mmCIF file of C-alpha atoms in Angstrom:
data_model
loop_
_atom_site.group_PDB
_atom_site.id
_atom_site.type_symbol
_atom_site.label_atom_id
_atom_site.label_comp_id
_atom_site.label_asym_id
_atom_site.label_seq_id
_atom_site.Cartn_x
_atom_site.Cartn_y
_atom_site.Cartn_z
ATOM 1 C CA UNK A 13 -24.793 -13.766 -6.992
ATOM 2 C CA UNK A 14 -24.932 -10.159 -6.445
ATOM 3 C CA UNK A 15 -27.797 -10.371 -4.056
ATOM 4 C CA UNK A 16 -26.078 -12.982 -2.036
ATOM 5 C CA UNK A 17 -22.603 -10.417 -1.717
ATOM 6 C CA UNK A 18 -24.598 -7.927 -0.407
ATOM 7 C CA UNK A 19 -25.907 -10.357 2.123
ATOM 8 C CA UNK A 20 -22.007 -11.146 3.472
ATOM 9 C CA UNK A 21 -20.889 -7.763 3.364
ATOM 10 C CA UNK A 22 -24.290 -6.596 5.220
ATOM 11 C CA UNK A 23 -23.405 -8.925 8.504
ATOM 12 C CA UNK A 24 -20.139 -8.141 8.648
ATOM 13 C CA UNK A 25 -20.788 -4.306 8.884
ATOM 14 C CA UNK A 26 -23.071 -5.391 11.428
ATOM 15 C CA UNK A 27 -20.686 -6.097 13.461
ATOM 16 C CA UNK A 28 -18.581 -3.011 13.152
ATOM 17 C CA UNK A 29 -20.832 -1.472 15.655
ATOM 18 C CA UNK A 30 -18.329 -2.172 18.307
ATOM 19 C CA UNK A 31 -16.726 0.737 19.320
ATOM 20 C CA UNK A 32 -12.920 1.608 18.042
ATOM 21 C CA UNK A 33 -10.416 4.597 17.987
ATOM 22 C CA UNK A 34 -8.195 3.762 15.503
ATOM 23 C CA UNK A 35 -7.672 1.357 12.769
ATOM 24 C CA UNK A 36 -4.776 -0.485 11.148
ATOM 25 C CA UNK A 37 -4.395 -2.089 7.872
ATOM 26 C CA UNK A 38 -2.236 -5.590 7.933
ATOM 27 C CA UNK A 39 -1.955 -8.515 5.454
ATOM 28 C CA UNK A 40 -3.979 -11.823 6.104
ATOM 29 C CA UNK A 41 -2.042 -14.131 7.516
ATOM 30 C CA UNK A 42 -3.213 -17.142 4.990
ATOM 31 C CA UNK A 43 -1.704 -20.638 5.798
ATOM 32 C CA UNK A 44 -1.757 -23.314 3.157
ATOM 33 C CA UNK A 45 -2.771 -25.901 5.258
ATOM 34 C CA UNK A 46 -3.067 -28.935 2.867
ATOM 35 C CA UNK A 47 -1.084 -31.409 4.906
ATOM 36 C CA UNK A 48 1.519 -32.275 2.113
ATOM 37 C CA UNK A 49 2.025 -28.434 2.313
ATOM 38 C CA UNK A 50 1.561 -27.478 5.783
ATOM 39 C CA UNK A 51 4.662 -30.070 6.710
ATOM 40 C CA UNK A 52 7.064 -27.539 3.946
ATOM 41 C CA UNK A 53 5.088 -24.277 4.779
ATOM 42 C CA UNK A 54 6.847 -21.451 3.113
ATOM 43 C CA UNK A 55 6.918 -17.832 5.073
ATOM 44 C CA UNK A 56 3.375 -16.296 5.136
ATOM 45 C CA UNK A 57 2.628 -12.733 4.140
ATOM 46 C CA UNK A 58 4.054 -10.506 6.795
ATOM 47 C CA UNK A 59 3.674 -6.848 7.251
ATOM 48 C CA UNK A 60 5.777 -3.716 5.601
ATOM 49 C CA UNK A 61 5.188 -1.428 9.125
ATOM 50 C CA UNK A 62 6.864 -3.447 11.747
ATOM 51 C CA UNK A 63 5.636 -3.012 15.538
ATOM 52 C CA UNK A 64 7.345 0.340 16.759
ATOM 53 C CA UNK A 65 10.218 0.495 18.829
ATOM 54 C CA UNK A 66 10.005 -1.087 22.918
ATOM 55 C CA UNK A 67 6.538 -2.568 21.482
ATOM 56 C CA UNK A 68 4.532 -6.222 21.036
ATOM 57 C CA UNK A 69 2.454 -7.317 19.372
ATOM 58 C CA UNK A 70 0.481 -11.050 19.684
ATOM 59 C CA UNK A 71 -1.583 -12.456 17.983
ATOM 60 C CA UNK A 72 -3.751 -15.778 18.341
ATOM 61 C CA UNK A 73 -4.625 -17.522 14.855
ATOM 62 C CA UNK A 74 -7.308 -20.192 14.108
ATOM 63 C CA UNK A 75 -7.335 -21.729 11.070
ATOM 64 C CA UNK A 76 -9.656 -24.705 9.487
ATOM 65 C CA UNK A 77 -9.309 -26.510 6.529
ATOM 66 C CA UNK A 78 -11.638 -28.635 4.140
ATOM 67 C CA UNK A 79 -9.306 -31.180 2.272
ATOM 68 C CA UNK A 80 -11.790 -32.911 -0.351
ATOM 69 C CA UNK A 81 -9.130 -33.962 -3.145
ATOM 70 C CA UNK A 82 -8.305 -37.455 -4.604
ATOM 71 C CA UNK A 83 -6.083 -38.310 -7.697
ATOM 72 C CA UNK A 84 -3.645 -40.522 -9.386
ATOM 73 C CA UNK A 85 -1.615 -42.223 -12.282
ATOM 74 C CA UNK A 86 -0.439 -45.503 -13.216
ATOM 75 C CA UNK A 87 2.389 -45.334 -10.516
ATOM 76 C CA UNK A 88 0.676 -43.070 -7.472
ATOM 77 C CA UNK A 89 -2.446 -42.590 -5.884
ATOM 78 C CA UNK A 90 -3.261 -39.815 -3.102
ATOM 79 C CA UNK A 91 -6.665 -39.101 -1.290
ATOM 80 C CA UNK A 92 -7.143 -36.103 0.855
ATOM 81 C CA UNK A 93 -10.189 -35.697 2.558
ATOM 82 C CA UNK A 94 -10.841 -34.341 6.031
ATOM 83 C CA UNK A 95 -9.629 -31.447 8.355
ATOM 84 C CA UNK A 96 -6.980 -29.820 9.445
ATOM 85 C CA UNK A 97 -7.310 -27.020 12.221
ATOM 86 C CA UNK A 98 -4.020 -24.812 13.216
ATOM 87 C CA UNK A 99 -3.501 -22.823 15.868
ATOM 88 C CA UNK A 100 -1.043 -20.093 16.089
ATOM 89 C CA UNK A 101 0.253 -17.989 18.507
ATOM 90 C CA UNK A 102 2.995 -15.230 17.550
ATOM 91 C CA UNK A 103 4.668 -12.316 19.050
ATOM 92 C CA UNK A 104 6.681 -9.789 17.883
ATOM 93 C CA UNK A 105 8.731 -6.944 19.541
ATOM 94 C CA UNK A 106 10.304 -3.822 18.309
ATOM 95 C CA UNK A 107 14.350 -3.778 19.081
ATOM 96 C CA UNK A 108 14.275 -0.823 18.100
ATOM 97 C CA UNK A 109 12.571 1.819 14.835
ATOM 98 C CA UNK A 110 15.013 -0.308 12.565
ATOM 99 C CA UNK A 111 14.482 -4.216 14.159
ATOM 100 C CA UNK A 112 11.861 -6.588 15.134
ATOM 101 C CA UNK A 113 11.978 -10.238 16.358
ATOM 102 C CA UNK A 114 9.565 -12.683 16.825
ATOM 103 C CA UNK A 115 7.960 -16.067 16.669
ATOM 104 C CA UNK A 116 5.055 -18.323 15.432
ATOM 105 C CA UNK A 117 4.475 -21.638 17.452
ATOM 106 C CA UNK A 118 1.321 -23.616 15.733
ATOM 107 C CA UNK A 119 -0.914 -26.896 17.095
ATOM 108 C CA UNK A 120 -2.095 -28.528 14.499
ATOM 109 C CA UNK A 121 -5.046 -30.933 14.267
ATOM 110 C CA UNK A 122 -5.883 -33.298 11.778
ATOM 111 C CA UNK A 123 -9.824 -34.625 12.016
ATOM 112 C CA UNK A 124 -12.708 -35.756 10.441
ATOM 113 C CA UNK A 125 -14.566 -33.366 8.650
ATOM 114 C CA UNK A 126 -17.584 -31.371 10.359
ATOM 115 C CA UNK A 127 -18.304 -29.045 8.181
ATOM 116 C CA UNK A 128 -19.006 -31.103 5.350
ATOM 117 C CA UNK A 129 -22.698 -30.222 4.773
ATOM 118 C CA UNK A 130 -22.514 -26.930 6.042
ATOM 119 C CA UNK A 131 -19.441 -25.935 3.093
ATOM 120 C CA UNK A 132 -21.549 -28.014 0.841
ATOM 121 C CA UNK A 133 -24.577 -25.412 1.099
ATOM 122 C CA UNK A 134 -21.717 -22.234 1.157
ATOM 123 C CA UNK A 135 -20.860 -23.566 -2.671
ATOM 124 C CA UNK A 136 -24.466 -24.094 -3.572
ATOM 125 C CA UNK A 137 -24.994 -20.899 -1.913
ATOM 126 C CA UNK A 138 -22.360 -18.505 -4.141
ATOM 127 C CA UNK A 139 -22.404 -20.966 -7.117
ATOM 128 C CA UNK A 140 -18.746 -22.160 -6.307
ATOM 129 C CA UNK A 141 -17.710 -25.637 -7.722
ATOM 130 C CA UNK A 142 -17.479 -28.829 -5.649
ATOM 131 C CA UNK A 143 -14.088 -30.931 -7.133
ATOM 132 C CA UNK A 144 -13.998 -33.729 -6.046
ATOM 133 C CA UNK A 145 -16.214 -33.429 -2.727
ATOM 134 C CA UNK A 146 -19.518 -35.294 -4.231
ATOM 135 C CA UNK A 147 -17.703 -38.455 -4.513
ATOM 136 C CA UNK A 148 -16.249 -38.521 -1.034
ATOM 137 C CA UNK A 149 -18.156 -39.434 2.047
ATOM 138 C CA UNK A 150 -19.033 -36.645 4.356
ATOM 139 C CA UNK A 151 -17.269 -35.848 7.454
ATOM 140 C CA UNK A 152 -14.789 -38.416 7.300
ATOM 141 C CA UNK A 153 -10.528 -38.586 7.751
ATOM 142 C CA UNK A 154 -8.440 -39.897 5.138
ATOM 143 C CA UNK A 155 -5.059 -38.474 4.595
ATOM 144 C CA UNK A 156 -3.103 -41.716 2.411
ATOM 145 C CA UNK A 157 -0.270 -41.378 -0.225
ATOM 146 C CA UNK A 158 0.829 -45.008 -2.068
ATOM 147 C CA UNK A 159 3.773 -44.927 -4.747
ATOM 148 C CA UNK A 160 5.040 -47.504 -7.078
ATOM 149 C CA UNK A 161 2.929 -50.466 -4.226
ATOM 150 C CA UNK A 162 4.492 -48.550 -1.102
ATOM 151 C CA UNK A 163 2.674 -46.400 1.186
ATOM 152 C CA UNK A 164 3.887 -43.244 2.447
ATOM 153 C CA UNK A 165 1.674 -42.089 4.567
ATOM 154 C CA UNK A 166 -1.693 -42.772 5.807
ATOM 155 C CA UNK A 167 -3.744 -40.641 8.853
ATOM 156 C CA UNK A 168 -7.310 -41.884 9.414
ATOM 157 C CA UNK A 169 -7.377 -41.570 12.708
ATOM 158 C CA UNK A 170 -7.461 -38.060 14.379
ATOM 159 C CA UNK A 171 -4.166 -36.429 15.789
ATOM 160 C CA UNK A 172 -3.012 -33.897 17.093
ATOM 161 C CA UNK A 173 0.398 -32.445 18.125
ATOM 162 C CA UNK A 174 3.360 -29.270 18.288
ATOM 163 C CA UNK A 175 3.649 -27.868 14.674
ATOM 164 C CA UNK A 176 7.063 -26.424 13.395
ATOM 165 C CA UNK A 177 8.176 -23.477 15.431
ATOM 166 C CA UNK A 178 9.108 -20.137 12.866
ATOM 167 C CA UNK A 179 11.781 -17.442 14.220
ATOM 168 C CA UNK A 180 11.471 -14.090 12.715
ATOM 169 C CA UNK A 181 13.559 -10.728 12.460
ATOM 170 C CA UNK A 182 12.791 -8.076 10.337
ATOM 171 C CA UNK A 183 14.504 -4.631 8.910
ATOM 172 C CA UNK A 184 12.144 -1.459 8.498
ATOM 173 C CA UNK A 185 13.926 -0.579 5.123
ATOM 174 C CA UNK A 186 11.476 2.646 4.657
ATOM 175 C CA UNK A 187 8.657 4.245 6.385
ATOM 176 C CA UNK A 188 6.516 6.720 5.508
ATOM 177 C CA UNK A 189 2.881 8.137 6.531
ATOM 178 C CA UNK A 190 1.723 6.734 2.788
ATOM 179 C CA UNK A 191 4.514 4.194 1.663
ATOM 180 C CA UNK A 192 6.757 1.560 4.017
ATOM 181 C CA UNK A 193 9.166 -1.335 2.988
ATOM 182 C CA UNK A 194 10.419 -4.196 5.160
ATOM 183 C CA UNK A 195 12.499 -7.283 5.233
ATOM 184 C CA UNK A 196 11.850 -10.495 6.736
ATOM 185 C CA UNK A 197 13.922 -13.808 7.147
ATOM 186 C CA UNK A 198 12.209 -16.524 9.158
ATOM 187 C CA UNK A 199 13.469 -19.794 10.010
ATOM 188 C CA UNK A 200 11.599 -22.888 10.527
ATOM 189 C CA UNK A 201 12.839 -25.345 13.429
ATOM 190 C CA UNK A 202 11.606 -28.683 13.204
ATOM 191 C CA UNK A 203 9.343 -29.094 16.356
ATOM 192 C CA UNK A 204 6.610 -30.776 14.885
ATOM 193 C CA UNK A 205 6.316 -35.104 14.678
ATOM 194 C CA UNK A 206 6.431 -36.551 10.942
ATOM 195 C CA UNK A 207 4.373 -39.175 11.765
ATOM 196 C CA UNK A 208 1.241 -37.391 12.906
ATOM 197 C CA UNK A 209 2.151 -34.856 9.858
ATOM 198 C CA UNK A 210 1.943 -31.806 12.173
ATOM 199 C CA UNK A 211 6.075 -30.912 10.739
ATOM 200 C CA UNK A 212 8.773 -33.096 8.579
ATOM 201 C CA UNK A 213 11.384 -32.911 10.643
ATOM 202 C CA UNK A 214 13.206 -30.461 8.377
ATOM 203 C CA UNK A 215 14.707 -27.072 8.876
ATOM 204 C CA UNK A 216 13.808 -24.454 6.935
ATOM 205 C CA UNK A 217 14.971 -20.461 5.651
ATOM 206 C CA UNK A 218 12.978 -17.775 4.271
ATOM 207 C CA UNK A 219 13.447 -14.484 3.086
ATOM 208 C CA UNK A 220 10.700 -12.174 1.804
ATOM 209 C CA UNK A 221 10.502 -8.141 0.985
ATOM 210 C CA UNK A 222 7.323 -6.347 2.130
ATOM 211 C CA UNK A 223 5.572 -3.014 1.108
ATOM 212 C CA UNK A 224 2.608 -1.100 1.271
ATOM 213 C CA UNK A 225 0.717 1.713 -0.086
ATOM 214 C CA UNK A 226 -1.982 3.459 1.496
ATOM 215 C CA UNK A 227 -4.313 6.246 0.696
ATOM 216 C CA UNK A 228 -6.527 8.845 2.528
ATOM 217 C CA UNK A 229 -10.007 9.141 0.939
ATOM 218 C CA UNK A 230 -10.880 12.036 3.367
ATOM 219 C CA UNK A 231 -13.390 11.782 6.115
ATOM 220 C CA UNK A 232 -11.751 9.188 7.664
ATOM 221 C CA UNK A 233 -11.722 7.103 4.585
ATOM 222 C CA UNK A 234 -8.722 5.128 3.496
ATOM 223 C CA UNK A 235 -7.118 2.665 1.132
ATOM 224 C CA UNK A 236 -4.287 0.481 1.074
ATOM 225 C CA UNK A 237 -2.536 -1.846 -1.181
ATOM 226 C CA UNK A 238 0.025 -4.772 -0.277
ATOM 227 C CA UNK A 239 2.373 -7.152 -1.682
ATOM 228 C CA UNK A 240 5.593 -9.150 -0.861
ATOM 229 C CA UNK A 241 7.475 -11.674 -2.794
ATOM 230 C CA UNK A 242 9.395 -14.671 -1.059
ATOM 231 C CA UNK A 243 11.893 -17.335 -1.281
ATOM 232 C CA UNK A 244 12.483 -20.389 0.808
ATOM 233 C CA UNK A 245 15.293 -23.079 1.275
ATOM 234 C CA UNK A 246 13.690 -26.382 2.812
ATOM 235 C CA UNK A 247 15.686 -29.493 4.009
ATOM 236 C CA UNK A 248 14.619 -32.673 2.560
ATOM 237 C CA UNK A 249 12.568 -34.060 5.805
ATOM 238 C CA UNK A 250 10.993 -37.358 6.367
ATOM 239 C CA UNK A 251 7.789 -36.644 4.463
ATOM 240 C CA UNK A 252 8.139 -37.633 0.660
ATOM 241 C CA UNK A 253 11.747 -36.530 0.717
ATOM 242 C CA UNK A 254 12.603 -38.027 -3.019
ATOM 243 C CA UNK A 255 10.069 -36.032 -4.245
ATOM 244 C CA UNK A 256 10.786 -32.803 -2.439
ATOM 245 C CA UNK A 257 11.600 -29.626 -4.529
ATOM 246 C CA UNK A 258 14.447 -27.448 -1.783
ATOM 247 C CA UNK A 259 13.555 -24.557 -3.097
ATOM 248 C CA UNK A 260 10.573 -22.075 -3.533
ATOM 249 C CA UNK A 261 8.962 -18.926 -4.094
ATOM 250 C CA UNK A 262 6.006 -17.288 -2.986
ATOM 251 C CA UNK A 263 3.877 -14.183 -3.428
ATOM 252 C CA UNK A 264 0.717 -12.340 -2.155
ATOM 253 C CA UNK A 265 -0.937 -9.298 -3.068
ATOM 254 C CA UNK A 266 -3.726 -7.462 -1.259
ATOM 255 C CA UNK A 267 -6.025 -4.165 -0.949
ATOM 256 C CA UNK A 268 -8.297 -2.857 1.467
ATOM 257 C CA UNK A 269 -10.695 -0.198 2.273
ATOM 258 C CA UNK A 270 -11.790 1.460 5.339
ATOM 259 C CA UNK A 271 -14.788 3.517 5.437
ATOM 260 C CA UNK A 272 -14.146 4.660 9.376
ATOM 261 C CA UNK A 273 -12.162 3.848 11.719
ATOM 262 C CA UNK A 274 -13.712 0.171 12.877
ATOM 263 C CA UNK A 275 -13.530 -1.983 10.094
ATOM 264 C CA UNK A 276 -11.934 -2.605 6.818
ATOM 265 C CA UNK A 277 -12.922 -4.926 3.686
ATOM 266 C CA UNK A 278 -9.987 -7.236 2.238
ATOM 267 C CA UNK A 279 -8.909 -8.846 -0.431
ATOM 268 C CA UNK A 280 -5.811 -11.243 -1.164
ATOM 269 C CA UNK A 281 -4.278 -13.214 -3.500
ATOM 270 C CA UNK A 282 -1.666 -15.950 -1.929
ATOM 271 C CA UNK A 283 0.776 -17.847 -4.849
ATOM 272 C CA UNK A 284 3.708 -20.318 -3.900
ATOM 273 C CA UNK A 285 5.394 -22.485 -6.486
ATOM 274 C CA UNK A 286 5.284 -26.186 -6.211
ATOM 275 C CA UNK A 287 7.166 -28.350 -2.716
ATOM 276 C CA UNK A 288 7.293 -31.526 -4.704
ATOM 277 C CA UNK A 289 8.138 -33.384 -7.992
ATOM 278 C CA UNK A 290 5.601 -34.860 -8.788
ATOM 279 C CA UNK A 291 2.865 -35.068 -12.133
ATOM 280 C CA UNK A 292 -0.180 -34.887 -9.349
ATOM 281 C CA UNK A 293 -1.982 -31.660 -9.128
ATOM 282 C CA UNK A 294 -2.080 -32.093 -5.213
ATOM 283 C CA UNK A 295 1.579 -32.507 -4.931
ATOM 284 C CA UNK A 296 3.015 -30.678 -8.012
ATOM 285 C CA UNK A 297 0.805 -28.026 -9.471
ATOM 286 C CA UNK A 298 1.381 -24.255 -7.712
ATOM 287 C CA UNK A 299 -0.760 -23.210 -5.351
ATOM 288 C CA UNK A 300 -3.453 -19.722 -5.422
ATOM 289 C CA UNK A 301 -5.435 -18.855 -2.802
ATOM 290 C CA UNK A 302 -8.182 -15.743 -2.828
ATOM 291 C CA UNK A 303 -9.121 -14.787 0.837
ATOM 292 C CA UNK A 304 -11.921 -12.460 0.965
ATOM 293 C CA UNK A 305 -13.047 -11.004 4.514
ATOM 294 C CA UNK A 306 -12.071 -7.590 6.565
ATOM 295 C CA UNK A 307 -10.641 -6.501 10.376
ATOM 296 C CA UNK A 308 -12.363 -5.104 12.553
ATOM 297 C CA UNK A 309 -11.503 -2.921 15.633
ATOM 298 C CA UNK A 310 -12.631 -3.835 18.755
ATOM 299 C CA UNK A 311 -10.258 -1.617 20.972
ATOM 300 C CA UNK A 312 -7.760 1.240 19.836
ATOM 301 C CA UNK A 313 -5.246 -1.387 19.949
ATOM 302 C CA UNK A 314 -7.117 -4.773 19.518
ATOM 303 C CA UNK A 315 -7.912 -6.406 16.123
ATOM 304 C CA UNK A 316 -10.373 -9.421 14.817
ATOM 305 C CA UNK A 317 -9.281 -10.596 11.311
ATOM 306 C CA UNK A 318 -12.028 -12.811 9.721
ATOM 307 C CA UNK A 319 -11.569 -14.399 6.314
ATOM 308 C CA UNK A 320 -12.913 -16.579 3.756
ATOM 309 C CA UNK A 321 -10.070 -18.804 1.792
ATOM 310 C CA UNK A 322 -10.801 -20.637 -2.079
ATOM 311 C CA UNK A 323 -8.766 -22.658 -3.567
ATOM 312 C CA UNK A 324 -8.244 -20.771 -7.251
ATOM 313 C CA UNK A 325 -5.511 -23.162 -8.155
ATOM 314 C CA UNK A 326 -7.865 -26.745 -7.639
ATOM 315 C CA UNK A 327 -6.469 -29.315 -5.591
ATOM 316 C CA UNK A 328 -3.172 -27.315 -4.505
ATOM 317 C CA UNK A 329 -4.793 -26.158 -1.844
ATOM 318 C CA UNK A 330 -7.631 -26.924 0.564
ATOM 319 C CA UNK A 331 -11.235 -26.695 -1.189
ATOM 320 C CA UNK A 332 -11.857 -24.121 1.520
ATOM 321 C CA UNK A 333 -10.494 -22.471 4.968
ATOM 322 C CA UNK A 334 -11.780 -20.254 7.705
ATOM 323 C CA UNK A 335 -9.112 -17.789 9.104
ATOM 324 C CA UNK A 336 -10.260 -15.768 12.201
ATOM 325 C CA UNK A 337 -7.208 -13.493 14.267
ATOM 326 C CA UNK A 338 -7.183 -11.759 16.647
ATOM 327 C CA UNK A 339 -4.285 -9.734 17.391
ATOM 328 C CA UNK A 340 -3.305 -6.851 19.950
ATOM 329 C CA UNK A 341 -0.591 -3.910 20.308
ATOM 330 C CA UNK A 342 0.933 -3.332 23.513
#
């Protein structure tokens, strides 16, 4: 296990060797993207420095998901196996040292699995357990939910479509060369199409605090720790709306360490409390994700995220998801 750590962290200081100027330390931006969840997302982890004042910032997000869950009880039955790619783009701009606005507009993609074998040999390869992948066929789509006879939804086809569109403004509470704080509300318009699962039709509100902590190790060495607690209001929607908890709370806590001023090494932990009633793990267990990966520098002002997502909580969250950003300041 050891050996094969060293073997990930070796390639991704390989490619560090780009040249950089200056280096930045920001959360991951992890997305639950079960579909069950993605249609009630609550607000994602945002940053405690906001983007300074006359400034933007964008940002271009890919994410992919492995769903390989099935379970059920005498009165329900859900099977969720395939995958789900979204793709963000987001920009925010500093009103001034005090405000920042913003927005997140996602396409979402649900498909049949490709990856199968290869994230089979990634949990033989770091000893990681399978759920309920063996006893699902590879590379295939099958998002279905029956209760009580009655079907609520079913995708085995691939589709594709707008996702919800998030509005953002932020207050820098506190800012300081070792210690900032920031508020966020975001509010989720209903853009995307129930049917296809890409959105629920609902509005949503969220409201989360922000802060950071970082640390200079000398000779260009730093540290930084991260963490931000959240709560969301969500309207019923057309997805599973008898089962649908309104309210919720999330979390995430991070650290990082830069040895120069290209790259960094992350870790995060990602929590959210439960979007439905229900007794199923998939539907009413909390979710807790661990993303392991770094940012590197590719230009004084241009950033490549790259992380690793497990699912530490089983079946509340996909088995396993790629997250690659790239971001730049203007």
């Amino acid at each position: 296990m050891i050996l094969r750590i060293i073997f990930f962290l070796t390639c991704f200081f390989q490619l560090s060797a780009l040249y950089a100027a200056a280096f930045d330390f920001t959360p991951f931006r992890v997305r639950n993207l079960m579909p069950t969840t993605l249609v009630r997302t609550v607000a994602m982890a945002e940053p405690a420095r906001l983007v300074t004042a006359g400034g933007y910032k964008v940002y271009f997000d890919l994410d992919l998901a492995s769903n390989a869950t099935t379970g059920g009880d005498a009165e329900t039955q859900i099977h969720l196996d395939g995958e789900t790619l979204q793709e963000t783009l987001g920009v925010r701009y500093g009103v001034n040292e005090h405000i920042q606005i913003g927005f997140d507009l996602s396409w979402v993609n649900h498909k049949k699995g490709s990856l199968d074998g290869f994230i089979d040999d990634w949990h033989d390869f770091f000893g990681l357990p399978t759920g309920d992948r063996d006893d699902l066929p590879e590379n295939d789509l099958s998002y279905r939910y029956q209760r009580n006879g009655e079907e609520l939804f079913n995708i085995d086809d691939s589709v594709d479509g707008l996702g919800d569109l998030r509005l953002h403004l932020s207050w820098q509470l506190a800012t300081s060369k070792p210690v900032a704080t920031a508020l966020h509300l975001s509010l989720k318009v209903p853009t995307g199409d129930a049917d296809k699962m890409t959105g629920n039709e609902g509005w949503g509100l969220g409201l989360s605090l922000a802060q950071d902590y970082r640390i200079s190790l000398g000779d260009g060495a730093m540290a930084s720790f991260w963490g931000g607690i959240g709560g969301s209001w969500l309207e019923d929607g057309d997805i599973l709306a008898e089962q649908v908890e309104n309210w919720a709370a999330n979390a995430w806590l991070g650290a990082g360490w830069s040895p120069n001023d290209r790259i960094a090494l992350k870790v995060q932990l990602d929590t959210q409390t439960a979007l439905y009633d229900s007794e199923l793990e998939e539907l009413g267990d909390p979710a807790l994700i661990l993303t392991l990966g770094g940012t590197i520098a590719l230009t004084e002002q241009t950033f490549l995220d790259l992380g690793v997502e497990e699912d530490l909580a089983v079946n509340s969250s996909p088995d396993v998801s790629f997250h690659l950003g790239l971001s730049h300041v203007f």
